[in-house]
PDB file of C-alpha atoms in Angstrom:
ATOM      1  CA  MET A   1      48.463 174.867  -3.854  1.00  0.00           C
ATOM      2  CA  TYR A   2      49.355 171.364  -3.564  1.00  0.00           C
ATOM      3  CA  PRO A   3      46.715 169.197  -5.769  1.00  0.00           C
ATOM      4  CA  LYS A   4      44.360 166.971  -3.668  1.00  0.00           C
ATOM      5  CA  ALA A   5      45.609 163.536  -3.028  1.00  0.00           C
ATOM      6  CA  THR A   6      44.139 160.067  -3.989  1.00  0.00           C
ATOM      7  CA  PRO A   7      42.048 158.303  -1.366  1.00  0.00           C
ATOM      8  CA  VAL A   8      43.813 154.887  -0.271  1.00  0.00           C
ATOM      9  CA  TRP A   9      40.670 153.237  -0.707  1.00  0.00           C
ATOM     10  CA  LYS A  10      40.440 154.682  -4.697  1.00  0.00           C
ATOM     11  CA  SER A  11      44.242 153.434  -4.951  1.00  0.00           C
ATOM     12  CA  LEU A  12      43.372 150.012  -3.108  1.00  0.00           C
ATOM     13  CA  LEU A  13      40.362 149.528  -6.202  1.00  0.00           C
ATOM     14  CA  THR A  14      42.214 150.156  -8.886  1.00  0.00           C
ATOM     15  CA  LEU A  15      45.169 148.050  -7.839  1.00  0.00           C
ATOM     16  CA  ILE A  16      42.439 144.844  -7.279  1.00  0.00           C
ATOM     17  CA  LEU A  17      40.851 145.545 -10.390  1.00  0.00           C
ATOM     18  CA  PHE A  18      44.174 145.619 -12.232  1.00  0.00           C
ATOM     19  CA  SER A  19      45.114 142.720 -10.976  1.00  0.00           C
ATOM     20  CA  LEU A  20      41.849 141.173 -11.795  1.00  0.00           C
ATOM     21  CA  ALA A  21      42.163 142.308 -15.429  1.00  0.00           C
ATOM     22  CA  CYS A  22      45.490 140.714 -15.715  1.00  0.00           C
ATOM     23  CA  MET A  23      44.971 137.517 -14.098  1.00  0.00           C
ATOM     24  CA  ALA A  24      41.852 137.046 -16.726  1.00  0.00           C
ATOM     25  CA  VAL A  25      44.061 138.022 -19.633  1.00  0.00           C
ATOM     26  CA  PHE A  26      46.550 135.408 -18.561  1.00  0.00           C
ATOM     27  CA  VAL A  27      43.598 132.862 -17.870  1.00  0.00           C
ATOM     28  CA  PHE A  28      41.934 133.851 -21.300  1.00  0.00           C
ATOM     29  CA  SER A  29      45.631 133.239 -23.105  1.00  0.00           C
ATOM     30  CA  ILE A  30      45.873 129.851 -21.770  1.00  0.00           C
ATOM     31  CA  ASP A  31      42.630 128.625 -22.714  1.00  0.00           C
ATOM     32  CA  GLU A  32      43.023 129.511 -26.089  1.00  0.00           C
ATOM     33  CA  THR A  33      46.478 128.342 -26.477  1.00  0.00           C
ATOM     34  CA  CYS A  34      45.078 125.190 -24.940  1.00  0.00           C
ATOM     35  CA  ARG A  35      42.329 125.003 -27.872  1.00  0.00           C
ATOM     36  CA  SER A  36      44.539 125.745 -30.511  1.00  0.00           C
ATOM     37  CA  ASN A  37      46.822 122.992 -29.326  1.00  0.00           C
ATOM     38  CA  ILE A  38      44.054 120.416 -29.057  1.00  0.00           C
ATOM     39  CA  ALA A  39      42.602 121.378 -32.355  1.00  0.00           C
ATOM     40  CA  LEU A  40      46.129 120.884 -33.706  1.00  0.00           C
ATOM     41  CA  ARG A  41      46.697 117.950 -32.489  1.00  0.00           C
ATOM     42  CA  GLN A  42      43.683 116.065 -32.190  1.00  0.00           C
ATOM     43  CA  PRO A  43      41.003 117.374 -35.078  1.00  0.00           C
ATOM     44  CA  LEU A  44      37.441 115.927 -34.881  1.00  0.00           C
ATOM     45  CA  TYR A  45      37.497 112.731 -37.047  1.00  0.00           C
ATOM     46  CA  PRO A  46      35.399 113.866 -40.557  1.00  0.00           C
ATOM     47  CA  ASN A  47      31.733 113.565 -40.730  1.00  0.00           C
ATOM     48  CA  ALA A  48      31.526 112.091 -36.850  1.00  0.00           C
ATOM     49  CA  GLU A  49      28.799 112.817 -35.280  1.00  0.00           C
ATOM     50  CA  ILE A  50      29.344 114.203 -31.317  1.00  0.00           C
ATOM     51  CA  ILE A  51      27.471 111.377 -29.560  1.00  0.00           C
ATOM     52  CA  GLU A  52      28.158 113.241 -25.963  1.00  0.00           C
ATOM     53  CA  THR A  53      30.932 115.953 -24.265  1.00  0.00           C
ATOM     54  CA  THR A  54      32.083 116.335 -20.862  1.00  0.00           C
ATOM     55  CA  TYR A  55      34.367 119.222 -19.991  1.00  0.00           C
ATOM     56  CA  ASP A  56      35.669 120.681 -16.536  1.00  0.00           C
ATOM     57  CA  LEU A  57      36.077 124.348 -17.218  1.00  0.00           C
ATOM     58  CA  PHE A  58      34.988 127.055 -19.350  1.00  0.00           C
ATOM     59  CA  ARG A  59      34.684 125.323 -22.563  1.00  0.00           C
ATOM     60  CA  PRO A  60      34.989 122.013 -24.019  1.00  0.00           C
ATOM     61  CA  ARG A  61      38.852 120.997 -26.184  1.00  0.00           C
ATOM     62  CA  ALA A  62      40.049 123.566 -24.140  1.00  0.00           C
ATOM     63  CA  MET A  63      42.127 124.390 -20.728  1.00  0.00           C
ATOM     64  CA  GLY A  64      40.708 121.474 -18.027  1.00  0.00           C
ATOM     65  CA  GLU A  65      39.684 118.109 -18.952  1.00  0.00           C
ATOM     66  CA  THR A  66      37.209 116.969 -21.754  1.00  0.00           C
ATOM     67  CA  ARG A  67      36.177 113.725 -22.800  1.00  0.00           C
ATOM     68  CA  MET A  68      33.926 113.389 -25.929  1.00  0.00           C
ATOM     69  CA  THR A  69      32.421 110.501 -27.673  1.00  0.00           C
ATOM     70  CA  LEU A  70      32.078 110.198 -31.703  1.00  0.00           C
ATOM     71  CA  ARG A  71      30.272 108.282 -33.929  1.00  0.00           C
ATOM     72  CA  SER A  72      31.579 107.445 -37.582  1.00  0.00           C
ATOM     73  CA  PRO A  73      29.431 105.805 -40.368  1.00  0.00           C
ATOM     74  CA  ASP A  74      33.306 104.285 -41.093  1.00  0.00           C
ATOM     75  CA  ASP A  75      34.773 100.843 -40.129  1.00  0.00           C
ATOM     76  CA  GLU A  76      37.299 100.656 -36.881  1.00  0.00           C
ATOM     77  CA  GLU A  77      40.298 100.111 -39.251  1.00  0.00           C
ATOM     78  CA  THR A  78      39.087 103.290 -41.517  1.00  0.00           C
ATOM     79  CA  VAL A  79      39.221 105.491 -38.537  1.00  0.00           C
ATOM     80  CA  MET A  80      42.359 104.051 -36.934  1.00  0.00           C
ATOM     81  CA  GLU A  81      44.191 104.647 -40.346  1.00  0.00           C
ATOM     82  CA  TRP A  82      42.826 108.274 -40.229  1.00  0.00           C
ATOM     83  CA  PHE A  83      45.037 108.815 -37.044  1.00  0.00           C
ATOM     84  CA  ARG A  84      47.800 106.870 -38.074  1.00  0.00           C
ATOM     85  CA  GLN A  85      48.354 109.093 -40.638  1.00  0.00           C
ATOM     86  CA  LEU A  86      47.562 112.218 -38.628  1.00  0.00           C
ATOM     87  CA  THR A  87      50.079 111.400 -36.004  1.00  0.00           C
ATOM     88  CA  LEU A  88      52.337 110.672 -38.995  1.00  0.00           C
ATOM     89  CA  ASP A  89      51.880 113.911 -40.164  1.00  0.00           C
ATOM     90  CA  LEU A  90      52.692 115.704 -36.728  1.00  0.00           C
ATOM     91  CA  LEU A  91      55.384 113.848 -36.254  1.00  0.00           C
ATOM     92  CA  ARG A  92      57.104 114.957 -39.082  1.00  0.00           C
ATOM     93  CA  ARG A  93      56.296 118.586 -38.687  1.00  0.00           C
ATOM     94  CA  GLU A  94      57.166 118.289 -35.506  1.00  0.00           C
ATOM     95  CA  GLU A  95      54.290 119.408 -33.761  1.00  0.00           C
ATOM     96  CA  TYR A  96      53.182 116.014 -31.806  1.00  0.00           C
ATOM     97  CA  ARG A  97      54.200 117.599 -28.788  1.00  0.00           C
ATOM     98  CA  GLY A  98      52.158 120.750 -26.921  1.00  0.00           C
ATOM     99  CA  LEU A  99      50.672 122.229 -23.818  1.00  0.00           C
ATOM    100  CA  ALA A 100      47.692 119.254 -24.055  1.00  0.00           C
ATOM    101  CA  THR A 101      47.575 115.851 -23.096  1.00  0.00           C
ATOM    102  CA  VAL A 102      45.780 114.149 -26.062  1.00  0.00           C
ATOM    103  CA  ASP A 103      44.578 110.475 -26.349  1.00  0.00           C
ATOM    104  CA  TYR A 104      42.109 108.608 -28.356  1.00  0.00           C
ATOM    105  CA  SER A 105      40.591 105.057 -28.607  1.00  0.00           C
ATOM    106  CA  VAL A 106      38.565 103.616 -31.353  1.00  0.00           C
ATOM    107  CA  LYS A 107      35.887 100.692 -30.717  1.00  0.00           C
ATOM    108  CA  PRO A 108      33.417  99.156 -33.296  1.00  0.00           C
ATOM    109  CA  ALA A 109      29.581 100.545 -32.821  1.00  0.00           C
ATOM    110  CA  GLU A 110      27.155  98.573 -30.645  1.00  0.00           C
ATOM    111  CA  ASP A 111      25.001  98.085 -33.508  1.00  0.00           C
ATOM    112  CA  GLY A 112      27.968  96.730 -36.094  1.00  0.00           C
ATOM    113  CA  THR A 113      27.598  99.715 -37.972  1.00  0.00           C
ATOM    114  CA  GLY A 114      30.778 102.330 -38.269  1.00  0.00           C
ATOM    115  CA  SER A 115      32.494 103.224 -35.123  1.00  0.00           C
ATOM    116  CA  LEU A 116      32.538 105.108 -31.470  1.00  0.00           C
ATOM    117  CA  ILE A 117      35.703 107.510 -31.206  1.00  0.00           C
ATOM    118  CA  TYR A 118      36.682 108.163 -27.412  1.00  0.00           C
ATOM    119  CA  LEU A 119      38.565 112.073 -26.968  1.00  0.00           C
ATOM    120  CA  TYR A 120      40.354 112.737 -24.380  1.00  0.00           C
ATOM    121  CA  SER A 121      42.337 115.723 -23.872  1.00  0.00           C
ATOM    122  CA  GLU A 122      43.686 117.826 -20.686  1.00  0.00           C
ATOM    123  CA  CYS A 123      45.543 121.146 -20.678  1.00  0.00           C
ATOM    124  CA  SER A 124      46.546 122.998 -17.594  1.00  0.00           C
ATOM    125  CA  THR A 125      49.603 124.477 -16.400  1.00  0.00           C
TER     126      THR A 125
END
């Protein structure tokens, strides 16, 4: 006696579920790789307060585009020097390039105390 054949719809459903699971693992892996790359190459400035965060995908500072505004009690030159030293350290370790694009700018705060830090990151494949 032959075993009963699996219905076509069950095989098709299994194939679809397997494909969706593979895509989910792939997207999660890319998102996590982007997140760790951004965290390494663009850490948040110490003791800065996050004022605003906008992002267009699952979470900030991962896949997609993220814009953040931070406020620091430190003056503009101190913040710029911290970012310069970070850049030099990344260059020495040869970790300056990665999957993500990162950028920053620093401006004096409107009230004259401290500075505003604008962070930008984008990661896509």
